């Protein structure tokens, strides 16, 4: 007769069953943790879409946005990302990348040869020569200490004093200095109250061209320069205490020569001589200090001059914004999603046109080229900390979470750069706004709200 009693499992079977259950539980826990981790790392496209497309501020003008995950090499969300926008100073990112590729760790400050008892020199476009902030003096020191006769040749600049499509009505504004082969002291005159009821002007050479004008009646005290020459006038009224104004001067080879002579206290001859390939290069200042000056305060003068410096490294040594741009597009940017429509270094021209997805790709190339996140962050404005993003963003308990370039012209405001979320996710973004009629402050506030929300939630 068969027994109805089940046979007791052997100790070996007990061990196998226990191990099986343990492995099954472990597998389930691992899958759960993995799925939770995967979900935590993933930024849902629909949530970003809601932030952008449901924004009331974004509805009444042309908006473009792209958010990219560099770790996964995947675009998270795009909105008009393949459409061209006027970038304004986002253009400086393209100048920045060009300089990173074409220049070394120092800026070429001067080209020169010695010939018998003479030293002949050519400019490279270096913006740092006696610059108010950068204060490079290496070229000055070379010329000052030389015991040879000095000759300046201004034959290698092949462009106009303004970039393509620059507005002439801004000629008196500090941010639109003229472009030259050998800029001196920012190519900008600094006019200040002298504390005695009068005015001082730097460079002092221009003092004779600063005059009171009884026919000049501005709404408030101001100095005005003539469009075509260096005649500065101010109203015949008391100079306000603390008054200060910067005005670009009208450049010319003759004026550059005069300023050099006045600064060096030495005679200099002006000649027309093509620069030989054998001309030596004097390096002036660390490149990173110039990049920082361009990016943090968004210095148009430095950006324009940097492209000339880049062109000085090409065969022949001619200075040309167009040549630098063409070379960079061919050799460093041919793989961008959409061809940049790019005509100047600073973004003052409304003929500059870039798409958000192309700027994303460029930002990735910049990060790869710099190769060091700490260095990269120091070379860009940081939200709540430095540059043009200092007052736009708040930090997260004292720690910045966004680094990038702003760009503003009338009716246009953009931001493109790098963002780190609270969960440590590193992202690249480009947020572009064109053709709005509301105050720029409203557009800026909405951009900051969106980017801060992405930081906080993901």
CSV table of C-alpha atoms in Angstrom, one decimal:
chain,number,residue,atom,x,y,z
A,1,UNK,CA,0.0,0.0,0.0
A,2,UNK,CA,1.3,3.5,-1.0
A,3,UNK,CA,1.9,6.0,1.8
A,4,UNK,CA,0.1,9.3,1.9
A,5,UNK,CA,2.9,11.0,3.7
A,6,UNK,CA,5.1,13.2,1.6
A,7,UNK,CA,8.7,12.5,1.7
A,8,UNK,CA,10.8,15.0,3.6
A,9,UNK,CA,13.2,16.9,1.2
A,10,UNK,CA,16.8,16.1,1.6
A,11,UNK,CA,19.2,18.6,3.1
A,12,UNK,CA,20.7,19.1,-0.4
A,13,UNK,CA,17.2,20.0,-1.8
A,14,UNK,CA,16.7,22.5,1.1
A,15,UNK,CA,20.0,24.2,0.2
A,16,UNK,CA,19.1,24.4,-3.5
A,17,UNK,CA,15.6,25.8,-2.8
A,18,UNK,CA,17.1,28.4,-0.4
A,19,UNK,CA,19.7,29.5,-2.9
A,20,UNK,CA,17.1,29.7,-5.6
A,21,UNK,CA,14.8,31.9,-3.5
A,22,UNK,CA,17.7,34.1,-2.4
A,23,UNK,CA,18.8,34.6,-6.1
A,24,UNK,CA,15.2,35.4,-7.1
A,25,UNK,CA,14.8,38.0,-4.4
A,26,UNK,CA,18.1,39.5,-5.2
A,27,UNK,CA,17.3,39.7,-8.9
A,28,UNK,CA,13.9,41.3,-8.2
A,29,UNK,CA,15.6,43.9,-5.9
A,30,UNK,CA,18.3,44.6,-8.5
A,31,UNK,CA,15.7,45.1,-11.2
A,32,UNK,CA,13.7,47.4,-9.0
A,33,UNK,CA,16.8,49.5,-8.1
A,34,UNK,CA,17.9,49.6,-11.7
A,35,UNK,CA,14.5,50.7,-12.9
A,36,UNK,CA,14.2,53.3,-10.2
A,37,UNK,CA,17.7,54.6,-11.1
A,38,UNK,CA,16.9,54.6,-14.8
A,39,UNK,CA,13.7,56.6,-14.1
A,40,UNK,CA,15.6,59.0,-11.9
A,41,UNK,CA,18.2,59.6,-14.6
A,42,UNK,CA,15.7,60.0,-17.4
A,43,UNK,CA,14.2,63.5,-18.0
A,44,UNK,CA,10.8,63.0,-19.5
A,45,UNK,CA,10.4,64.9,-22.8
A,46,UNK,CA,6.8,65.7,-22.1
A,47,UNK,CA,7.7,67.6,-18.9
A,48,UNK,CA,10.2,69.8,-20.7
A,49,UNK,CA,7.7,70.3,-23.6
A,50,UNK,CA,5.1,71.5,-21.0
A,51,UNK,CA,7.6,74.0,-19.6
A,52,UNK,CA,8.4,75.5,-23.0
A,53,UNK,CA,5.2,75.2,-25.0
A,54,UNK,CA,2.7,76.0,-22.2
A,55,UNK,CA,4.6,79.2,-21.3
A,56,UNK,CA,2.4,82.3,-21.9
A,57,UNK,CA,5.6,84.4,-22.3
A,58,UNK,CA,6.9,82.2,-25.2
A,59,UNK,CA,3.7,82.4,-27.2
A,60,UNK,CA,3.9,86.0,-28.6
A,61,UNK,CA,7.3,85.8,-30.4
A,62,UNK,CA,9.7,83.4,-32.1
A,63,UNK,CA,11.1,81.0,-29.6
A,64,UNK,CA,13.6,78.2,-30.1
A,65,UNK,CA,14.9,75.7,-27.5
A,66,UNK,CA,17.0,72.6,-27.4
A,67,UNK,CA,18.1,70.5,-24.4
A,68,UNK,CA,20.8,67.8,-24.8
A,69,UNK,CA,22.2,65.0,-22.6
A,70,UNK,CA,25.9,64.8,-23.4
A,71,UNK,CA,26.3,61.6,-21.4
A,72,UNK,CA,23.7,59.7,-23.5
A,73,UNK,CA,24.6,61.8,-26.6
A,74,UNK,CA,20.9,62.3,-27.1
A,75,UNK,CA,18.6,65.3,-27.6
A,76,UNK,CA,16.0,65.4,-24.8
A,77,UNK,CA,13.7,68.0,-26.3
A,78,UNK,CA,13.7,70.3,-29.3
A,79,UNK,CA,11.4,73.2,-30.2
A,80,UNK,CA,12.1,75.1,-33.4
A,81,UNK,CA,15.7,73.8,-32.9
A,82,UNK,CA,16.3,73.6,-36.6
A,83,UNK,CA,15.2,77.2,-37.3
A,84,UNK,CA,17.6,80.1,-37.6
A,85,UNK,CA,17.7,82.8,-35.0
A,86,UNK,CA,19.6,86.1,-34.6
A,87,UNK,CA,22.0,85.0,-31.8
A,88,UNK,CA,23.4,88.4,-30.7
A,89,UNK,CA,26.3,87.8,-28.3
A,90,UNK,CA,25.8,84.0,-28.5
A,91,UNK,CA,28.0,84.6,-31.5
A,92,UNK,CA,30.9,84.9,-29.1
A,93,UNK,CA,30.7,81.2,-28.5
A,94,UNK,CA,31.7,80.6,-32.2
A,95,UNK,CA,34.5,83.1,-31.8
A,96,UNK,CA,35.6,81.4,-28.6
A,97,UNK,CA,35.7,78.0,-30.3
A,98,UNK,CA,37.6,79.4,-33.3
A,99,UNK,CA,40.2,80.9,-31.0
A,100,UNK,CA,40.6,77.7,-29.0
A,101,UNK,CA,41.5,75.9,-32.2
A,102,UNK,CA,43.6,78.6,-33.9
A,103,UNK,CA,45.6,80.1,-31.0
A,104,UNK,CA,47.8,78.5,-28.4
A,105,UNK,CA,48.0,79.4,-24.7
A,106,UNK,CA,49.2,82.9,-25.5
A,107,UNK,CA,47.9,85.7,-27.8
A,108,UNK,CA,50.2,86.8,-30.7
A,109,UNK,CA,50.7,90.5,-29.8
A,110,UNK,CA,53.0,91.9,-32.5
A,111,UNK,CA,54.8,90.8,-35.6
A,112,UNK,CA,58.2,92.5,-36.3
A,113,UNK,CA,61.5,92.3,-38.2
A,114,UNK,CA,64.8,94.1,-37.6
A,115,UNK,CA,66.5,95.5,-40.7
A,116,UNK,CA,69.8,97.3,-40.1
A,117,UNK,CA,69.2,100.1,-37.6
A,118,UNK,CA,65.4,99.7,-37.9
A,119,UNK,CA,62.7,97.7,-36.2
A,120,UNK,CA,59.5,97.4,-38.3
A,121,UNK,CA,56.3,96.1,-36.8
A,122,UNK,CA,52.8,95.1,-37.7
A,123,UNK,CA,49.7,94.6,-35.5
A,124,UNK,CA,48.0,91.3,-35.1
A,125,UNK,CA,44.7,92.7,-33.9
A,126,UNK,CA,45.6,91.9,-30.3
A,127,UNK,CA,43.0,93.6,-28.0
A,128,UNK,CA,45.2,93.5,-24.9
A,129,UNK,CA,47.7,96.2,-25.9
A,130,UNK,CA,47.5,98.7,-23.0
A,131,UNK,CA,43.9,97.5,-22.5
A,132,UNK,CA,42.1,99.0,-19.5
A,133,UNK,CA,41.5,95.6,-17.9
A,134,UNK,CA,43.9,93.2,-19.5
A,135,UNK,CA,46.8,95.6,-19.3
A,136,UNK,CA,49.3,93.7,-21.5
A,137,UNK,CA,52.6,95.6,-21.8
A,138,UNK,CA,54.9,93.1,-23.6
A,139,UNK,CA,54.6,94.8,-27.0
A,140,UNK,CA,55.0,98.2,-25.3
A,141,UNK,CA,58.1,97.0,-23.5
A,142,UNK,CA,59.6,95.7,-26.7
A,143,UNK,CA,59.1,99.0,-28.5
A,144,UNK,CA,60.1,101.1,-25.5
A,145,UNK,CA,63.4,99.3,-24.9
A,146,UNK,CA,64.5,99.0,-28.5
A,147,UNK,CA,67.4,101.1,-29.4
A,148,UNK,CA,66.5,100.9,-33.1
A,149,UNK,CA,64.5,103.3,-35.2
A,150,UNK,CA,60.8,102.3,-35.1
A,151,UNK,CA,58.5,102.0,-38.1
A,152,UNK,CA,54.9,101.0,-38.0
A,153,UNK,CA,53.3,99.4,-41.1
A,154,UNK,CA,49.5,99.3,-41.2
A,155,UNK,CA,49.2,97.3,-44.4
A,156,UNK,CA,47.9,93.9,-43.2
A,157,UNK,CA,44.3,94.7,-42.2
A,158,UNK,CA,41.8,93.9,-44.9
A,159,UNK,CA,38.5,95.0,-43.4
A,160,UNK,CA,36.4,98.0,-42.6
A,161,UNK,CA,36.3,99.8,-39.3
A,162,UNK,CA,32.8,98.3,-38.6
A,163,UNK,CA,31.6,94.7,-39.0
A,164,UNK,CA,29.0,93.7,-41.7
A,165,UNK,CA,25.6,95.3,-41.1
A,166,UNK,CA,26.6,97.1,-37.9
A,167,UNK,CA,24.2,100.0,-37.1
A,168,UNK,CA,25.8,103.5,-37.4
A,169,UNK,CA,23.5,105.1,-34.9
A,170,UNK,CA,25.5,103.2,-32.1
A,171,UNK,CA,28.8,104.8,-33.2
A,172,UNK,CA,29.1,106.7,-29.9
A,173,UNK,CA,28.3,103.8,-27.6
A,174,UNK,CA,31.1,102.1,-25.7
A,175,UNK,CA,30.2,98.7,-26.9
A,176,UNK,CA,30.8,99.5,-30.6
A,177,UNK,CA,34.5,100.4,-30.8
A,178,UNK,CA,36.0,100.4,-34.3
A,179,UNK,CA,38.1,97.4,-35.5
A,180,UNK,CA,41.8,98.0,-36.2
A,181,UNK,CA,45.0,96.1,-36.8
A,182,UNK,CA,46.7,97.6,-33.7
A,183,UNK,CA,44.2,98.8,-31.1
A,184,UNK,CA,45.4,101.0,-28.3
A,185,UNK,CA,43.6,101.3,-24.9
A,186,UNK,CA,40.4,99.6,-26.0
A,187,UNK,CA,40.0,102.1,-28.9
A,188,UNK,CA,37.7,103.9,-26.5
A,189,UNK,CA,38.1,107.3,-24.8
A,190,UNK,CA,37.3,107.6,-21.1
A,191,UNK,CA,35.8,110.9,-20.2
A,192,UNK,CA,35.3,111.8,-16.5
A,193,UNK,CA,34.6,114.6,-14.1
A,194,UNK,CA,37.9,116.1,-12.9
A,195,UNK,CA,36.5,117.2,-9.5
A,196,UNK,CA,37.1,120.9,-10.4
A,197,UNK,CA,34.0,121.4,-12.6
A,198,UNK,CA,35.7,120.3,-15.8
A,199,UNK,CA,36.4,117.1,-17.7
A,200,UNK,CA,39.4,114.8,-18.2
A,201,UNK,CA,39.9,112.5,-21.2
A,202,UNK,CA,42.1,109.4,-21.7
A,203,UNK,CA,44.1,109.3,-23.9
A,204,UNK,CA,45.2,112.8,-22.9
A,205,UNK,CA,46.1,113.4,-26.6
A,206,UNK,CA,42.4,113.9,-27.3
A,207,UNK,CA,42.0,116.7,-24.8
A,208,UNK,CA,42.4,119.4,-27.5
A,209,UNK,CA,39.4,117.8,-29.3
A,210,UNK,CA,37.0,118.1,-26.3
A,211,UNK,CA,35.1,121.3,-26.3
A,212,UNK,CA,32.0,122.9,-24.7
A,213,UNK,CA,29.3,123.7,-27.1
A,214,UNK,CA,26.6,126.3,-26.4
A,215,UNK,CA,24.4,124.9,-29.1
A,216,UNK,CA,24.4,121.4,-27.5
A,217,UNK,CA,21.4,120.8,-25.2
A,218,UNK,CA,21.0,117.1,-24.3
A,219,UNK,CA,18.3,116.0,-21.8
A,220,UNK,CA,21.1,115.2,-19.3
A,221,UNK,CA,24.8,116.0,-19.2
A,222,UNK,CA,26.6,113.9,-21.8
A,223,UNK,CA,29.5,114.0,-24.2
A,224,UNK,CA,28.9,113.5,-28.0
A,225,UNK,CA,31.4,112.6,-30.7
A,226,UNK,CA,31.1,113.7,-34.3
A,227,UNK,CA,30.2,110.8,-36.6
A,228,UNK,CA,33.2,111.2,-39.0
A,229,UNK,CA,35.9,112.7,-36.8
A,230,UNK,CA,37.3,113.0,-33.3
A,231,UNK,CA,35.5,116.1,-32.2
A,232,UNK,CA,33.9,115.7,-28.8
A,233,UNK,CA,31.4,118.2,-27.4
A,234,UNK,CA,29.6,118.7,-24.2
A,235,UNK,CA,26.9,121.2,-23.0
A,236,UNK,CA,28.1,124.4,-21.4
A,237,UNK,CA,26.8,123.6,-18.0
A,238,UNK,CA,28.2,122.3,-14.6
A,239,UNK,CA,29.7,118.8,-14.9
A,240,UNK,CA,27.9,116.4,-12.5
A,241,UNK,CA,30.0,115.0,-9.7
A,242,UNK,CA,31.1,111.5,-10.6
A,243,UNK,CA,30.3,111.8,-14.3
A,244,UNK,CA,31.9,109.1,-16.5
A,245,UNK,CA,31.4,108.1,-20.1
A,246,UNK,CA,33.2,105.9,-22.6
A,247,UNK,CA,33.1,106.8,-26.3
A,248,UNK,CA,34.9,105.0,-29.1
A,249,UNK,CA,37.2,107.3,-31.1
A,250,UNK,CA,37.4,107.5,-34.8
A,251,UNK,CA,40.3,105.3,-35.8
A,252,UNK,CA,43.0,105.8,-38.5
A,253,UNK,CA,46.6,104.7,-39.0
A,254,UNK,CA,47.7,108.2,-38.4
A,255,UNK,CA,45.9,108.4,-35.0
A,256,UNK,CA,47.3,105.0,-34.0
A,257,UNK,CA,50.8,106.3,-34.9
A,258,UNK,CA,50.2,109.4,-32.9
A,259,UNK,CA,48.9,107.5,-29.8
A,260,UNK,CA,51.9,105.1,-30.0
A,261,UNK,CA,54.3,108.0,-30.1
A,262,UNK,CA,52.5,109.8,-27.3
A,263,UNK,CA,52.6,106.7,-25.2
A,264,UNK,CA,56.1,105.5,-25.9
A,265,UNK,CA,57.6,109.1,-26.0
A,266,UNK,CA,59.6,108.1,-29.0
A,267,UNK,CA,59.4,109.0,-32.7
A,268,UNK,CA,57.9,106.3,-35.0
A,269,UNK,CA,57.7,106.3,-38.8
A,270,UNK,CA,54.6,105.2,-40.7
A,271,UNK,CA,55.5,103.1,-43.8
A,272,UNK,CA,53.7,100.8,-46.2
A,273,UNK,CA,55.5,97.5,-46.3
A,274,UNK,CA,54.1,94.0,-46.8
A,275,UNK,CA,54.9,91.8,-43.9
A,276,UNK,CA,57.5,89.1,-44.8
A,277,UNK,CA,56.8,85.5,-43.8
A,278,UNK,CA,60.0,85.6,-41.7
A,279,UNK,CA,58.6,88.2,-39.3
A,280,UNK,CA,58.9,87.2,-35.7
A,281,UNK,CA,56.0,86.9,-33.4
A,282,UNK,CA,55.9,88.5,-29.9
A,283,UNK,CA,53.3,86.9,-27.6
A,284,UNK,CA,51.5,89.2,-25.2
A,285,UNK,CA,49.2,87.6,-22.7
A,286,UNK,CA,47.6,84.3,-21.6
A,287,UNK,CA,44.8,83.4,-24.0
A,288,UNK,CA,42.4,82.4,-21.2
A,289,UNK,CA,42.5,85.9,-19.7
A,290,UNK,CA,41.4,87.3,-23.0
A,291,UNK,CA,38.6,84.6,-23.4
A,292,UNK,CA,37.4,85.4,-19.9
A,293,UNK,CA,37.3,89.1,-20.7
A,294,UNK,CA,35.3,88.4,-23.9
A,295,UNK,CA,32.8,86.0,-22.3
A,296,UNK,CA,32.1,87.3,-18.8
A,297,UNK,CA,31.2,91.0,-19.6
A,298,UNK,CA,30.4,90.1,-23.2
A,299,UNK,CA,33.0,92.4,-24.6
A,300,UNK,CA,32.3,93.1,-28.3
A,301,UNK,CA,35.7,94.8,-28.9
A,302,UNK,CA,37.7,91.8,-27.6
A,303,UNK,CA,35.5,89.4,-29.7
A,304,UNK,CA,36.1,91.3,-32.9
A,305,UNK,CA,39.8,91.7,-32.4
A,306,UNK,CA,40.2,88.0,-31.4
A,307,UNK,CA,39.0,87.0,-34.9
A,308,UNK,CA,41.7,89.3,-36.4
A,309,UNK,CA,44.3,87.6,-34.1
A,310,UNK,CA,43.1,84.2,-35.4
A,311,UNK,CA,43.5,85.3,-39.0
A,312,UNK,CA,47.0,86.5,-38.2
A,313,UNK,CA,48.0,82.9,-37.8
A,314,UNK,CA,47.0,82.0,-41.4
A,315,UNK,CA,49.5,82.0,-44.3
A,316,UNK,CA,50.4,85.5,-45.4
A,317,UNK,CA,49.5,87.1,-42.0
A,318,UNK,CA,46.7,89.4,-43.3
A,319,UNK,CA,44.1,90.4,-40.8
A,320,UNK,CA,40.6,89.5,-42.0
A,321,UNK,CA,37.4,88.7,-40.1
A,322,UNK,CA,35.9,87.0,-43.1
A,323,UNK,CA,39.1,84.8,-43.6
A,324,UNK,CA,39.0,83.7,-40.0
A,325,UNK,CA,35.4,82.7,-40.2
A,326,UNK,CA,35.7,80.9,-43.5
A,327,UNK,CA,38.7,78.9,-42.2
A,328,UNK,CA,37.0,78.0,-39.0
A,329,UNK,CA,33.8,76.9,-40.7
A,330,UNK,CA,35.8,74.7,-43.1
A,331,UNK,CA,38.2,73.1,-40.7
A,332,UNK,CA,36.4,73.1,-37.3
A,333,UNK,CA,32.6,73.4,-37.9
A,334,UNK,CA,31.9,71.5,-41.1
A,335,UNK,CA,30.1,68.8,-39.0
A,336,UNK,CA,27.6,71.1,-37.3
A,337,UNK,CA,23.9,70.2,-38.0
A,338,UNK,CA,23.1,73.5,-39.8
A,339,UNK,CA,25.7,75.8,-41.5
A,340,UNK,CA,26.3,78.9,-39.4
A,341,UNK,CA,25.4,82.2,-41.2
A,342,UNK,CA,28.2,84.1,-39.5
A,343,UNK,CA,29.7,87.5,-40.4
A,344,UNK,CA,31.3,89.0,-37.2
A,345,UNK,CA,33.0,88.1,-34.0
A,346,UNK,CA,30.7,89.8,-31.4
A,347,UNK,CA,27.1,89.3,-32.7
A,348,UNK,CA,26.4,93.0,-33.3
A,349,UNK,CA,25.3,92.1,-36.8
A,350,UNK,CA,21.8,90.9,-37.4
A,351,UNK,CA,23.1,89.0,-40.4
A,352,UNK,CA,24.5,86.4,-37.9
A,353,UNK,CA,22.0,83.4,-37.9
A,354,UNK,CA,22.4,80.2,-35.9
A,355,UNK,CA,20.0,77.4,-35.0
A,356,UNK,CA,19.6,76.2,-31.4
A,357,UNK,CA,20.7,72.6,-32.3
A,358,UNK,CA,23.8,73.9,-34.0
A,359,UNK,CA,24.7,75.9,-30.9
A,360,UNK,CA,24.2,72.8,-28.8
A,361,UNK,CA,26.6,70.9,-31.0
A,362,UNK,CA,29.1,73.8,-30.8
A,363,UNK,CA,28.9,73.8,-27.0
A,364,UNK,CA,29.7,70.1,-27.0
A,365,UNK,CA,32.7,70.7,-29.2
A,366,UNK,CA,33.8,73.6,-26.9
A,367,UNK,CA,33.6,71.3,-23.8
A,368,UNK,CA,35.6,68.6,-25.7
A,369,UNK,CA,38.2,71.1,-26.8
A,370,UNK,CA,38.7,72.6,-23.3
A,371,UNK,CA,38.7,69.2,-21.8
A,372,UNK,CA,38.4,70.4,-18.2
A,373,UNK,CA,35.1,71.3,-16.7
A,374,UNK,CA,36.6,73.6,-14.0
A,375,UNK,CA,38.5,75.6,-16.6
A,376,UNK,CA,35.5,75.8,-18.8
A,377,UNK,CA,33.3,77.1,-16.1
A,378,UNK,CA,35.8,79.8,-15.2
A,379,UNK,CA,35.8,81.1,-18.8
A,380,UNK,CA,32.0,81.6,-18.9
A,381,UNK,CA,29.5,83.7,-16.9
A,382,UNK,CA,28.1,81.7,-13.9
A,383,UNK,CA,24.6,82.1,-12.8
A,384,UNK,CA,24.4,84.1,-9.6
A,385,UNK,CA,28.2,84.5,-9.4
A,386,UNK,CA,29.8,86.2,-12.4
A,387,UNK,CA,29.5,88.0,-15.7
A,388,UNK,CA,26.2,88.6,-17.5
A,389,UNK,CA,24.5,85.8,-15.6
A,390,UNK,CA,25.4,87.1,-12.1
A,391,UNK,CA,22.1,89.0,-11.6
A,392,UNK,CA,19.9,86.8,-13.7
A,393,UNK,CA,20.1,83.7,-11.6
A,394,UNK,CA,20.1,82.7,-7.9
A,395,UNK,CA,22.6,80.1,-6.8
A,396,UNK,CA,21.5,76.9,-5.2
A,397,UNK,CA,22.7,77.4,-1.6
A,398,UNK,CA,25.7,79.3,-2.8
A,399,UNK,CA,26.5,76.9,-5.7
A,400,UNK,CA,26.0,78.0,-9.3
A,401,UNK,CA,24.2,75.5,-11.6
A,402,UNK,CA,24.3,77.3,-15.0
A,403,UNK,CA,27.2,78.6,-17.1
A,404,UNK,CA,26.8,80.1,-20.5
A,405,UNK,CA,26.6,83.1,-22.8
A,406,UNK,CA,23.8,85.5,-23.0
A,407,UNK,CA,23.0,87.5,-26.2
A,408,UNK,CA,20.9,90.7,-26.4
A,409,UNK,CA,19.9,93.1,-29.2
A,410,UNK,CA,16.7,95.1,-29.4
A,411,UNK,CA,13.8,92.5,-29.5
A,412,UNK,CA,16.2,89.6,-29.1
A,413,UNK,CA,17.5,87.8,-26.0
A,414,UNK,CA,19.2,84.4,-25.9
A,415,UNK,CA,21.0,82.1,-23.5
A,416,UNK,CA,23.1,79.0,-24.4
A,417,UNK,CA,25.4,77.0,-22.1
A,418,UNK,CA,25.7,74.2,-19.6
A,419,UNK,CA,23.5,73.2,-16.7
A,420,UNK,CA,23.8,70.8,-13.8
A,421,UNK,CA,20.7,69.5,-12.0
A,422,UNK,CA,20.3,68.9,-8.3
A,423,UNK,CA,20.6,65.1,-9.1
A,424,UNK,CA,23.9,65.8,-10.8
A,425,UNK,CA,22.7,65.4,-14.4
A,426,UNK,CA,24.8,67.5,-16.8
A,427,UNK,CA,23.0,69.1,-19.7
A,428,UNK,CA,23.6,71.4,-22.6
A,429,UNK,CA,20.9,74.0,-23.6
A,430,UNK,CA,20.2,76.7,-26.1
A,431,UNK,CA,17.2,79.0,-25.5
A,432,UNK,CA,16.6,81.7,-28.1
A,433,UNK,CA,14.0,84.4,-28.3
A,434,UNK,CA,13.6,86.7,-31.3
A,435,UNK,CA,11.1,89.4,-32.4
A,436,UNK,CA,9.4,90.1,-29.0
A,437,UNK,CA,7.9,93.4,-28.1
A,438,UNK,CA,7.7,93.1,-24.4
A,439,UNK,CA,10.5,94.3,-22.1
A,440,UNK,CA,13.6,92.1,-22.2
A,441,UNK,CA,13.4,91.7,-18.4
A,442,UNK,CA,10.2,89.6,-18.9
A,443,UNK,CA,11.9,87.3,-21.4
A,444,UNK,CA,15.0,86.9,-19.2
A,445,UNK,CA,12.8,86.1,-16.1
A,446,UNK,CA,10.9,83.4,-18.0
A,447,UNK,CA,14.2,81.8,-19.3
A,448,UNK,CA,15.6,81.8,-15.8
A,449,UNK,CA,12.3,80.3,-14.4
A,450,UNK,CA,12.4,77.4,-17.0
A,451,UNK,CA,16.1,76.6,-16.5
A,452,UNK,CA,15.8,76.8,-12.7
A,453,UNK,CA,12.8,74.5,-12.8
A,454,UNK,CA,14.9,72.0,-14.9
A,455,UNK,CA,17.7,72.2,-12.4
A,456,UNK,CA,15.4,71.8,-9.4
A,457,UNK,CA,13.2,68.9,-10.7
A,458,UNK,CA,15.7,66.7,-12.5
